[in-house]
Amino acid sequence: MIEPPPPSPATPEDQVAALAASVRGIDPAFAVASADLHLRLTKPRGSLGLLERIGAQLSTLARQVPPPIPEPAAVVVFAADHGVVAEGVTPWPQVVTAQMVTTACSGGAAISVLARGVGASLLVVDVGVVTALAPHPNLVDRRVRHGTGNIRIEPAMTPAEAAAAIRIGYDTAVRLATEGVGLLVGGEMGIGNTTAAAALIASTTGRPTAEVTGRGTGIDDVMLAHKITVIDDALERAGNRLAPLDRLVELGGLEIAALAGWYLGAAARSVPVIVDGVIALAAACVAVDLAPAARETMIAGHRSTEPGAAAALEWLGLEPVLDLGMRLGEGSGAALAVPIVRAAAAIMNEMATFDDAGIDGPS
Amino acid sequence: MIEPPPPSPATPEDQVAALAASVRGIDPAFAVASADLHLRLTKPRGSLGLLERIGAQLSTLARQVPPPIPEPAAVVVFAADHGVVAEGVTPWPQVVTAQMVTTACSGGAAISVLARGVGASLLVVDVGVVTALAPHPNLVDRRVRHGTGNIRIEPAMTPAEAAAAIRIGYDTAVRLATEGVGLLVGGEMGIGNTTAAAALIASTTGRPTAEVTGRGTGIDDVMLAHKITVIDDALERAGNRLAPLDRLVELGGLEIAALAGWYLGAAARSVPVIVDGVIALAAACVAVDLAPAARETMIAGHRSTEPGAAAALEWLGLEPVLDLGMRLGEGSGAALAVPIVRAAAAIMNEMATFDDAGIDGPS
């Protein structure tokens, strides 16, 4: 069940650096052309707000004005378990990760409903669940190891394992892009993963642990205080000034590493990718730390109420499309943003210009 | 072309009061049952935020848990002209209202693109455009009069005209509900209508004119200062403590009166209606002033950047679904909220419960 990384003579660091190097910069000329088109559409200047900014981003990525409608959309949920649950950071037993994967595959998870609602496909990729999972057409078994180590006392994974998980995410995004997918949404499942995400965000942003640690599935004050202690211990053990790959090795999760690779793959193919949830944002920080231009491909879908999400969004410099007070994970907030991203492109393709419509200008 | 109000022995006040009386209160029992279902779905408690509140509202309106998916959605844009443009409150010539109606009917307006994108039908109802309009399958001619009076110096319309416009909006909503439409979106077109909307919102909320008056299509500081003076003059002429119908008569617009009736009609039939834009919000304030229970049917779609929108939302006690920095009108922000309202119902119908999925609870 454990799949080794693709054979390569290079070190894990070199493997990841090669993926990061595949991300190229953008050409701002298409954002200028996008703004010019928006001025000619039959509406007051700037009146579509964020839709105009998304339209410029889609134009830049597609190198085309108007940009193609970003469809079809594909949602991929990466799932893995976390050794740190041994520290009592969540009331949920670890088996729930596998149960939620099964629920997602059979169409009953929140992300299943929301993906279906916006016409997106859904795939679950197991990169490190502990519990055995029955085969399912919507489930891809790419288990790198059976859950991470307990980050309070040991590294989450080896550098080779982190590189392998990154590669799985990268290849998944590249494969979907090759198949013609126009919009990517990454999600995650993993009991305990808000602990790993908070540790990564604290390490990336330098913010105090208490500022970036939230209640996850809804823990009480006592458990929250304990969670912060556990994360502080992990950060102290891991040390300061970690390189992005080392950060995943020491504090990460396998689904987080896969998501980091997913963002690099999306960026390498210039496919817009919607980011949502504190775990996905922790992964996005790693991706941008590895390849700063990866940020140009990202659209923040939703402002999670988890405090680490706000810190990561600020660090990334991203303004979310939605703010619905959600904190469910799975990519749920990102899926809800899909119609709005599509609308930003549709406006540019389908609205009449003042010339088309023969509309009199202002006096 | 001018259509008289339906024959009735009653005064305009009595006619409008009868429509308002058709709005009934809600039964909070269905909100309780909705919250109970949400607790049993496979997600952390409360983790869907606003989607759970919308789900409770849809359940209450449908008197059913889970509520039916609110579809199909229908967008109706009410269009009319404003005599106050004679005062120079906008740089756009009045003919642009008719040109925008034509553009909307032929599919090239922002609301055309956005309605199509979310699978909603679109109809434009002319309740008072000045310029002649060619017949079109998507255009309904219910012109009450050719534009309003100049509210700086005279009433916008007579009480009979206001009652007629209210009745047109009411009947439009009721007819769509009878045809099985599950979600209503009201929009508007009318050069000069942010002036009327600001006057109505100032009159309703008691806020100073300068606080609730915005740049509309994007006017400069000089024109904005003049617009505020014009509105202050209109408010002084109209006097204080106006009844809701008199407020429309003195300060309103024909499309605003029609929208107020539209909200009453939606409420009378308990069909959820998405409200967006400063003009629609001014109309929603009139509707709620006439029938406070009408608010229970309203979902605020988007927080317009027009300052009057924030004041009206606060007065109505509504929290918008979206905040995309838009200020286009036409119901554009409301149309973008349609997929999110649908998702709130889909979650309740399609997500697995913990029992269904055999998921272990927290320890």
XYZ file of C-alpha atoms in Angstrom:
726
model
C 0.000 0.000 0.000
C 2.959 2.307 0.701
C 4.125 3.736 -2.593
C 7.710 4.921 -2.920
C 8.491 8.265 -4.538
C 9.357 8.119 -8.247
C 12.920 6.865 -8.653
C 15.344 9.759 -8.830
C 19.022 10.116 -8.090
C 18.483 13.527 -6.522
C 18.006 14.322 -2.854
C 14.474 15.138 -1.629
C 15.532 18.791 -1.505
C 16.587 18.682 -5.160
C 13.387 16.932 -6.175
C 11.251 19.617 -4.535
C 13.436 22.419 -5.887
C 12.895 21.065 -9.403
C 9.117 21.211 -8.948
C 9.340 24.738 -7.539
C 11.512 25.795 -10.488
C 8.751 24.747 -12.884
C 6.660 27.697 -11.631
C 7.221 30.720 -13.853
C 6.391 34.383 -13.418
C 3.421 36.104 -15.025
C 3.131 38.795 -17.693
C 1.264 41.823 -16.282
C 0.355 42.980 -19.826
C -2.757 40.816 -19.734
C -3.982 42.467 -16.532
C -3.704 45.828 -18.280
C -5.665 44.541 -21.285
C -8.265 43.102 -18.904
C -8.718 46.481 -17.196
C -9.109 48.089 -20.621
C -11.872 45.666 -21.592
C -13.650 46.283 -18.266
C -13.723 50.016 -19.043
C -15.572 49.302 -22.283
C -18.269 47.056 -20.778
C -21.747 48.553 -20.186
C -21.375 49.345 -16.490
C -19.944 52.094 -14.303
C -16.152 51.996 -14.029
C -14.908 49.587 -11.402
C -18.438 48.668 -10.367
C -17.801 44.922 -10.371
C -15.211 45.172 -7.609
C -13.541 41.852 -6.859
C -14.939 40.315 -10.058
C -12.763 42.709 -12.049
C -9.674 41.718 -10.064
C -10.424 38.011 -10.587
C -10.994 38.703 -14.281
C -7.557 40.301 -14.512
C -5.999 37.324 -12.741
C -7.721 34.817 -15.057
C -6.610 36.861 -18.069
C -3.033 36.876 -16.849
C -3.017 33.133 -16.251
C -4.618 32.326 -19.625
C -2.549 35.021 -21.412
C -5.803 35.912 -23.159
C -8.428 38.706 -22.884
C -11.199 37.866 -22.338
C -10.025 34.738 -20.521
C -11.713 31.411 -21.254
C -14.423 30.394 -18.773
C -12.477 28.396 -16.160
C -14.256 25.069 -16.455
C -14.697 22.278 -15.783
C -13.793 22.590 -12.112
C -12.225 19.688 -10.259
C -12.097 19.238 -6.495
C -9.421 17.013 -4.995
C -9.440 16.215 -1.283
C -6.142 14.968 0.136
C -6.517 12.853 3.273
C -4.059 11.774 5.938
C -3.747 11.136 9.660
C -1.710 12.914 12.300
C 0.356 11.287 15.038
C -0.154 14.330 17.236
C -3.701 13.175 18.056
C -1.957 10.989 20.695
C -1.515 14.242 22.650
C -5.268 14.760 23.038
C -5.623 17.830 20.818
C -9.048 16.771 19.507
C -11.971 14.817 20.934
C -12.430 12.904 17.652
C -10.911 9.409 17.300
C -8.461 8.953 14.424
C -10.731 6.451 12.674
C -13.005 9.367 11.767
C -10.556 10.411 9.023
C -11.223 7.142 7.191
C -14.945 7.360 7.909
C -15.053 10.874 6.441
C -13.104 9.719 3.361
C -15.704 6.996 2.842
C -18.521 9.505 3.320
C -16.920 11.881 0.808
C -16.488 9.107 -1.758
C -20.103 8.020 -1.410
C -21.365 11.589 -1.859
C -22.501 12.500 1.662
C -19.759 14.833 2.929
C -20.188 18.605 2.790
C -17.588 18.823 0.020
C -19.454 16.120 -1.942
C -22.661 18.154 -1.852
C -20.967 21.469 -2.592
C -18.813 20.108 -5.448
C -21.885 18.524 -7.038
C -23.792 21.780 -6.623
C -21.262 23.728 -8.672
C -20.781 20.979 -11.257
C -17.274 20.024 -10.122
C -15.831 16.520 -10.075
C -14.547 15.155 -6.757
C -11.640 12.829 -6.089
C -10.164 11.820 -2.728
C -6.448 11.037 -2.624
C -5.267 9.066 0.416
C -1.688 10.141 1.054
C -1.447 8.878 4.622
C -4.598 7.669 6.361
C -3.948 5.195 9.189
C -7.088 3.076 8.852
C -7.625 0.584 6.020
C -9.910 1.940 3.284
C -12.000 -0.102 0.865
C -11.333 0.670 -2.811
C -13.747 3.150 -4.364
C -13.909 4.705 -7.851
C -13.532 8.188 -6.336
C -10.607 7.202 -4.092
C -6.976 7.124 -5.193
C -4.579 5.204 -2.964
C -1.264 7.049 -2.866
C -0.526 6.391 0.807
C 3.023 7.532 1.550
C 2.978 6.292 5.157
C 0.371 5.426 7.762
C -0.066 8.846 9.348
C 2.603 11.242 10.547
C 4.764 11.058 13.644
C 3.698 12.910 16.780
C 5.135 16.368 16.074
C 5.362 17.196 19.784
C 8.146 14.665 20.170
C 9.378 13.724 16.692
C 9.371 14.854 13.051
C 6.116 14.361 11.163
C 7.861 12.523 8.342
C 11.204 12.081 6.573
C 12.360 14.449 3.830
C 11.856 11.642 1.283
C 8.285 11.153 2.473
C 7.581 14.890 2.311
C 9.016 15.058 -1.212
C 6.922 12.052 -2.231
C 3.699 13.630 -0.905
C 4.521 16.944 -2.621
C 5.102 15.054 -5.856
C 1.726 13.300 -5.585
C -0.083 16.612 -5.209
C 1.927 18.176 -8.025
C 1.263 15.300 -10.404
C -2.451 15.310 -9.547
C -2.791 18.995 -10.490
C -0.711 18.578 -13.662
C -2.719 15.534 -14.746
C -6.034 17.386 -14.292
C -4.666 20.384 -16.197
C -3.595 18.071 -19.014
C -7.096 16.606 -19.070
C -8.460 20.120 -19.659
C -9.655 21.069 -16.189
C -9.896 24.860 -16.014
C -10.293 25.460 -12.284
C -8.798 23.528 -9.382
C -10.061 23.311 -5.805
C -7.973 21.596 -3.149
C -9.392 20.290 0.089
C -8.297 18.071 2.942
C -9.460 15.628 5.564
C -7.436 14.553 8.590
C -8.321 14.435 12.261
C -5.757 16.582 14.081
C -4.717 18.602 11.064
C -5.608 22.025 12.485
C -2.793 21.374 14.997
C -0.247 20.773 12.242
C -1.595 23.722 10.238
C -1.299 26.093 13.214
C 2.265 24.912 13.838
C 3.180 25.519 10.192
C 1.528 28.943 10.127
C 3.219 29.995 13.367
C 6.554 28.831 11.948
C 5.991 30.613 8.597
C 4.590 33.908 9.835
C 6.444 34.179 13.154
C 3.185 34.901 14.958
C 2.675 33.622 18.514
C 1.047 30.181 18.630
C -1.944 31.429 20.624
C -2.731 33.906 17.844
C -2.917 31.295 15.092
C -4.435 28.346 16.938
C -8.164 27.771 16.837
C -10.790 25.377 18.071
C -10.749 23.166 14.947
C -13.813 20.951 15.184
C -14.923 22.921 18.244
C -12.800 22.094 21.289
C -13.278 23.696 24.719
C -11.002 26.190 26.479
C -9.061 23.528 28.371
C -8.297 21.499 25.265
C -7.435 24.673 23.337
C -4.877 25.678 25.982
C -3.410 22.177 25.815
C -3.304 22.311 21.994
C -1.307 25.545 22.178
C 1.173 23.925 24.598
C 1.575 20.941 22.274
C 2.216 23.225 19.294
C 4.706 25.315 21.278
C 6.569 22.146 22.212
C 6.627 21.064 18.564
C 7.933 24.478 17.467
C 10.640 24.437 20.123
C 11.711 20.929 19.119
C 11.766 21.852 15.411
C 13.750 25.059 15.885
C 13.607 28.405 14.084
C 14.242 29.482 10.536
C 13.240 26.229 8.895
C 13.410 25.872 5.116
C 9.950 25.160 3.653
C 10.637 21.454 3.117
C 12.015 21.091 6.641
C 8.925 22.806 7.971
C 6.780 20.087 6.417
C 9.148 17.401 7.687
C 9.106 18.676 11.267
C 5.557 20.031 11.673
C 3.498 19.096 8.646
C 1.038 16.514 7.509
C 1.063 14.306 4.463
C -2.121 15.911 3.068
C -0.556 19.338 3.697
C 2.580 18.354 1.807
C 0.428 17.004 -1.029
C -1.558 20.263 -1.123
C 1.687 22.272 -1.239
C 2.676 20.216 -4.277
C -0.832 20.657 -5.727
C -0.408 24.443 -5.628
C 2.981 24.167 -7.318
C 1.494 21.938 -10.017
C -1.396 24.354 -10.607
C 1.077 27.219 -10.872
C 3.384 25.275 -13.192
C 0.435 24.853 -15.575
C -1.046 28.338 -14.905
C -4.405 26.865 -13.885
C -6.316 28.998 -11.349
C -6.670 27.243 -8.010
C -9.046 28.214 -5.216
C -7.554 28.011 -1.724
C -9.704 27.710 1.369
C -9.420 26.524 4.924
C -6.676 26.894 7.466
C -5.005 23.616 6.443
C -5.020 24.465 2.730
C -3.687 27.927 3.590
C -0.824 26.418 5.599
C 0.030 24.366 2.508
C -0.300 27.434 0.280
C 2.243 29.231 2.493
C 4.712 26.384 1.981
C 4.141 26.471 -1.787
C 4.649 30.243 -1.969
C 7.724 29.972 0.252
C 9.118 27.449 -2.256
C 8.015 29.389 -5.362
C 6.747 32.943 -4.763
C 5.101 33.132 -8.214
C 2.749 30.312 -7.178
C 0.697 33.004 -5.438
C -0.382 34.445 -8.795
C -2.366 31.276 -9.500
C -4.203 31.327 -6.154
C -7.670 32.700 -5.488
C -8.617 32.725 -1.799
C -12.086 31.204 -1.690
C -13.304 31.980 1.804
C -12.161 33.527 5.077
C -12.261 30.654 7.587
C -13.019 31.683 11.152
C -9.959 29.691 12.304
C -7.503 32.385 13.454
C -4.581 30.824 11.597
C -6.448 31.371 8.339
C -6.414 35.146 8.757
C -2.695 35.103 9.552
C -1.931 32.943 6.508
C -4.106 35.073 4.202
C -2.282 38.178 5.364
C 1.108 36.543 4.876
C 0.060 35.412 1.403
C -1.448 38.813 0.588
C -4.726 37.252 -0.560
C -8.222 38.714 -0.092
C -10.921 36.018 0.090
C -13.937 35.964 -2.199
C -16.332 34.788 0.528
C -16.740 35.371 4.238
C -19.535 33.066 5.364
C -18.307 32.293 8.884
C -17.462 28.724 7.909
C -14.790 26.487 9.448
C -15.526 23.073 7.994
C -12.470 22.428 5.843
C -12.585 19.845 3.026
C -12.312 22.734 0.531
C -15.937 23.630 1.237
C -15.464 27.396 1.106
C -13.414 27.091 -2.063
C -16.139 25.073 -3.791
C -18.694 27.765 -2.955
C -16.486 30.354 -4.664
C -16.445 28.457 -7.983
C -19.545 30.158 -9.484
C -18.148 33.587 -8.637
C -14.823 32.861 -10.325
C -16.712 31.567 -13.367
C -18.873 34.704 -13.340
C -15.784 36.923 -13.460
C -14.810 35.290 -16.760
C -18.366 35.130 -18.126
C -18.795 38.882 -17.605
C -15.745 39.539 -19.793
C -16.883 37.146 -22.507
C -20.582 37.890 -22.635
C -21.274 41.485 -21.577
C -21.905 44.070 -24.268
C -19.494 46.977 -24.679
C -20.785 50.554 -24.882
C -20.009 50.461 -28.603
C -21.834 47.138 -29.143
C -24.905 48.370 -27.324
C -24.928 51.865 -28.803
C -25.156 53.361 -25.333
C -24.604 57.072 -24.860
C -21.656 57.972 -22.661
C -21.718 60.363 -19.692
C -21.947 64.054 -20.561
C -49.150 52.635 -23.040
C -50.039 54.010 -19.612
C -51.853 51.299 -17.716
C -54.280 52.303 -14.993
C -54.220 50.513 -11.636
C -56.670 47.618 -11.326
C -60.165 49.024 -10.725
C -60.873 49.183 -7.040
C -63.223 51.240 -4.940
C -60.610 51.632 -2.235
C -58.149 54.480 -1.808
C -54.504 53.876 -2.799
C -53.722 53.640 0.926
C -56.322 50.898 1.362
C -55.079 49.025 -1.698
C -51.517 48.976 -0.382
C -52.665 48.097 3.131
C -54.496 45.075 1.730
C -51.300 43.843 0.043
C -49.318 44.408 3.236
C -51.937 42.489 5.218
C -51.388 39.451 3.002
C -47.933 39.021 4.580
C -48.151 36.639 7.528
C -45.738 35.859 10.348
C -43.499 32.817 10.445
C -43.429 29.749 12.701
C -40.045 29.529 14.449
C -40.538 25.789 15.059
C -39.025 25.031 11.675
C -35.866 26.965 12.503
C -35.472 24.796 15.602
C -35.931 21.614 13.562
C -33.409 22.936 11.040
C -30.817 23.486 13.774
C -31.473 19.963 15.040
C -30.827 18.480 11.590
C -27.613 20.517 11.268
C -26.356 18.982 14.517
C -26.781 15.507 13.041
C -24.916 16.194 9.763
C -21.323 14.922 9.428
C -19.513 18.158 10.267
C -18.420 20.063 13.340
C -21.252 21.923 15.054
C -21.968 25.298 13.526
C -19.143 24.905 11.020
C -21.210 26.003 8.025
C -21.777 29.475 9.450
C -24.135 31.570 7.345
C -25.222 28.512 5.335
C -26.843 27.154 8.498
C -28.699 30.421 9.078
C -29.938 30.460 5.478
C -30.960 26.815 5.844
C -33.043 27.715 8.891
C -34.661 30.579 6.996
C -35.490 28.381 3.991
C -36.927 25.744 6.346
C -39.097 28.323 8.063
C -40.402 29.683 4.767
C -41.111 26.223 3.337
C -42.434 24.931 6.699
C -40.381 21.823 5.933
C -37.046 20.357 7.122
C -34.999 19.842 5.064
C -36.359 22.614 2.863
C -36.807 22.001 -0.858
C -33.960 23.247 -3.057
C -35.070 26.824 -3.894
C -35.237 26.524 -7.658
C -35.761 27.561 -10.334
C -34.570 31.096 -9.655
C -36.129 34.033 -11.482
C -34.612 37.494 -11.840
C -36.920 40.424 -12.536
C -35.467 43.866 -13.280
C -37.863 46.787 -12.800
C -36.967 49.845 -14.873
C -38.065 53.460 -14.670
C -36.797 57.000 -15.117
C -36.354 59.792 -12.597
C -37.340 63.418 -13.061
C -34.617 64.477 -10.639
C -31.978 63.970 -13.360
C -32.996 67.502 -14.461
C -31.039 68.690 -11.409
C -27.738 67.331 -12.741
C -27.220 64.549 -10.198
C -25.654 62.180 -12.746
C -23.549 62.638 -15.880
C -25.560 59.982 -17.754
C -28.369 61.090 -20.104
C -31.813 59.702 -19.314
C -31.950 57.752 -22.585
C -29.393 55.351 -21.109
C -32.139 53.742 -18.994
C -33.881 52.558 -22.163
C -30.581 51.582 -23.763
C -29.711 49.467 -20.710
C -33.172 47.845 -20.776
C -32.567 46.879 -24.401
C -29.100 45.564 -23.552
C -30.526 43.512 -20.679
C -33.252 42.035 -22.884
C -30.756 41.059 -25.558
C -28.480 39.347 -23.033
C -25.571 41.782 -22.803
C -26.072 43.513 -19.452
C -24.224 42.387 -16.335
C -27.455 41.004 -14.882
C -28.092 39.084 -18.129
C -24.715 37.365 -17.875
C -24.981 36.696 -14.145
C -28.566 35.394 -14.291
C -27.626 33.040 -17.140
C -24.575 31.895 -15.181
C -26.683 30.730 -12.245
C -29.449 29.284 -14.429
C -32.022 31.961 -13.603
C -34.604 33.372 -15.984
C -34.579 37.131 -16.597
C -37.479 39.458 -17.251
C -37.439 43.259 -17.463
C -40.592 45.083 -16.378
C -40.886 48.681 -17.575
C -42.892 50.522 -14.937
C -41.910 54.036 -15.956
C -39.180 54.503 -18.534
C -39.372 57.816 -20.420
C -38.005 56.675 -23.774
C -40.001 54.490 -26.203
C -38.961 50.823 -26.083
C -39.378 48.258 -28.845
C -41.300 45.141 -27.825
C -39.121 42.200 -26.790
C -39.994 38.727 -25.459
C -38.095 39.460 -22.223
C -39.697 42.882 -21.728
C -43.046 43.466 -20.049
C -44.658 46.855 -20.612
C -46.396 47.941 -17.414
C -45.506 51.612 -17.661
C -47.400 53.534 -14.976
C -46.174 56.933 -16.126
C -43.261 58.325 -18.144
C -40.742 58.779 -15.353
C -41.229 60.439 -11.987
C -41.493 64.088 -11.120
C -38.404 66.004 -10.039
C -38.363 65.234 -6.303
C -36.427 68.391 -5.520
C -39.473 70.479 -6.407
C -42.465 68.138 -6.610
C -43.715 64.687 -5.598
C -42.322 61.762 -7.577
C -45.789 60.439 -8.332
C -49.388 60.394 -7.108
C -50.578 57.947 -4.452
C -52.590 56.116 -7.132
C -49.476 55.752 -9.286
C -47.431 54.486 -6.332
C -50.131 51.961 -5.464
C -50.277 50.845 -9.104
C -46.514 50.309 -9.274
C -46.563 48.423 -5.955
C -49.346 46.237 -7.311
C -47.349 45.429 -10.470
C -44.365 44.258 -8.425
C -46.605 42.293 -6.061
C -48.438 40.552 -8.894
C -45.174 39.739 -10.666
C -43.805 37.956 -7.591
C -47.068 36.140 -6.926
C -47.332 35.004 -10.550
C -43.784 33.598 -10.516
C -44.468 31.848 -7.208
C -47.617 30.322 -8.694
C -45.570 29.114 -11.655
C -43.310 27.245 -9.223
C -40.346 29.587 -8.991
C -38.471 28.817 -5.772
C -36.134 31.792 -5.462
C -36.732 35.396 -6.472
C -34.151 38.056 -7.300
C -35.213 41.652 -7.834
C -33.120 44.183 -9.675
C -33.548 47.641 -11.127
C -32.441 50.005 -13.861
C -33.015 53.745 -13.860
C -30.627 56.642 -14.426
C -30.823 58.850 -11.328
C -32.209 56.181 -9.028
C -29.412 56.305 -6.449
C -30.662 59.846 -5.696
C -34.194 58.614 -4.990
C -32.847 55.654 -3.024
C -30.662 57.867 -0.829
C -33.620 60.179 -0.154
C -35.801 57.226 0.846
C -33.100 55.709 3.056
C -32.424 59.036 4.763
C -36.155 59.451 5.352
C -36.564 55.888 6.680
C -33.490 55.653 8.890
C -33.237 59.282 9.979
C -29.575 59.354 9.035
C -28.033 62.548 7.638
C -28.166 62.719 3.846
C -24.393 62.932 3.496
C -24.050 59.617 5.328
C -26.323 57.697 2.969
C -25.532 59.329 -0.371
C -22.927 57.794 -2.654
C -21.334 58.298 -6.020
C -23.767 56.048 -7.917
C -22.232 55.451 -11.325
C -19.090 57.242 -10.154
C -19.648 61.001 -9.886
C -16.977 63.447 -8.746
C -16.839 65.417 -5.473
C -18.563 68.493 -6.901
C -21.490 66.525 -8.294
C -21.729 64.498 -5.075
C -22.013 67.680 -2.989
C -24.722 68.922 -5.362
C -26.547 65.572 -5.174
C -26.633 65.865 -1.369
C -28.079 69.393 -1.633
C -30.761 68.186 -4.047
C -31.703 65.332 -1.702
C -31.782 67.665 1.304
C -34.122 69.967 -0.604
C -36.367 67.021 -1.484
C -36.441 65.854 2.134
C -37.273 69.333 3.370
C -40.047 69.687 0.814
C -41.506 66.259 1.686
C -41.426 66.779 5.430
C -40.774 64.408 8.311
C -42.525 61.313 9.614
C -43.885 60.163 6.285
C -45.947 56.986 6.087
C -44.268 54.402 3.827
C -46.621 55.040 0.896
C -46.177 58.812 1.193
C -42.438 58.304 1.226
C -42.674 56.620 -2.189
C -45.028 59.338 -3.424
C -42.748 62.176 -2.342
C -39.261 60.736 -2.857
C -39.490 57.407 -4.641
C -39.221 55.928 -8.056
C -41.634 53.768 -9.977
C -39.171 50.839 -10.073
C -38.623 51.300 -6.336
C -42.361 51.166 -5.683
C -42.623 48.070 -7.867
C -39.754 46.432 -5.949
C -41.453 47.243 -2.640
C -44.534 45.446 -3.941
C -42.343 42.595 -5.213
C -41.013 42.040 -1.698
C -44.554 42.058 -0.308
C -45.618 39.530 -2.949
C -42.664 37.264 -2.199
C -43.484 37.447 1.493
C -47.188 36.802 0.911
C -46.226 33.565 -0.842
C -43.284 32.763 1.501
C -40.844 32.560 -1.398
C -37.264 33.512 -0.468
C -36.146 36.685 -2.203
C -32.579 37.931 -2.512
C -32.144 41.668 -2.011
C -29.147 43.548 -3.327
C -28.170 47.044 -4.254
C -28.907 50.364 -2.640
C -32.070 50.895 -4.709
C -33.475 47.449 -3.949
C -32.628 47.982 -0.282
C -34.515 51.296 -0.251
C -37.516 49.390 -1.621
C -37.032 46.619 0.938
C -37.165 49.244 3.717
C -40.523 50.467 2.389
C -41.840 46.887 2.236
C -40.725 46.111 5.791
C -42.145 49.414 6.985
C -45.484 48.361 5.466
C -45.298 44.738 6.680
C -42.526 43.952 9.192
C -42.826 40.191 8.592
C -41.701 40.722 4.986
C -38.171 40.803 6.353
C -38.321 37.071 7.129
C -38.459 36.307 3.400
C -35.437 38.461 2.538
C -31.876 37.286 2.090
C -29.382 40.113 1.640
C -27.295 39.094 -1.364
C -24.365 41.479 -1.308
C -23.031 44.497 0.574
C -22.965 47.274 -2.013
C -20.247 49.861 -1.500
C -22.898 52.617 -1.797
C -23.100 54.089 1.735
C -26.896 54.001 1.782
C -26.781 50.227 1.392
C -24.997 49.780 4.719
C -27.515 52.065 6.455
C -30.464 50.181 4.957
C -28.993 46.776 5.801
C -28.516 47.876 9.392
C -32.064 49.252 9.577
C -33.390 45.996 8.109
C -31.184 43.891 10.395
C -29.857 41.844 7.463
C -26.335 40.453 7.070
C -25.313 40.086 3.408
C -24.090 36.816 1.936
C -21.447 38.448 -0.259
C -19.120 41.407 0.031
C -17.395 41.723 -3.332
C -16.991 45.495 -3.450
C -19.613 45.782 -6.182
C -21.891 48.773 -6.894
C -23.451 47.935 -10.237
C -27.104 47.473 -9.320
C -29.450 45.533 -11.626
C -29.631 42.804 -8.937
C -26.115 41.714 -9.891
C -24.956 40.952 -6.345
C -28.181 39.099 -5.601
C -27.747 36.884 -8.671
C -24.240 35.957 -7.532
C -25.670 34.797 -4.186
C -28.086 32.318 -5.812
C -25.695 29.322 -5.793
C -24.918 29.899 -2.111
C -28.591 29.974 -1.149
C -29.122 26.787 -3.154
C -26.119 25.196 -1.438
C -27.622 25.906 1.985
C -30.642 23.775 1.039
C -28.617 21.111 -0.796
C -26.457 20.556 2.294
C -29.572 19.784 4.345
C -31.004 17.445 1.722
C -27.902 15.592 0.617
C -25.349 15.453 3.439
C -25.053 12.236 5.425
C -25.877 12.263 9.137
C -23.465 10.746 11.659
C -25.881 7.820 11.968
C -26.130 7.293 8.191
C -22.371 7.337 7.778
C -21.594 5.262 10.876
C -19.139 7.886 12.056
C -17.772 7.715 15.589
C -18.616 10.692 17.783
C -16.150 12.731 19.831
C -14.820 11.045 22.963
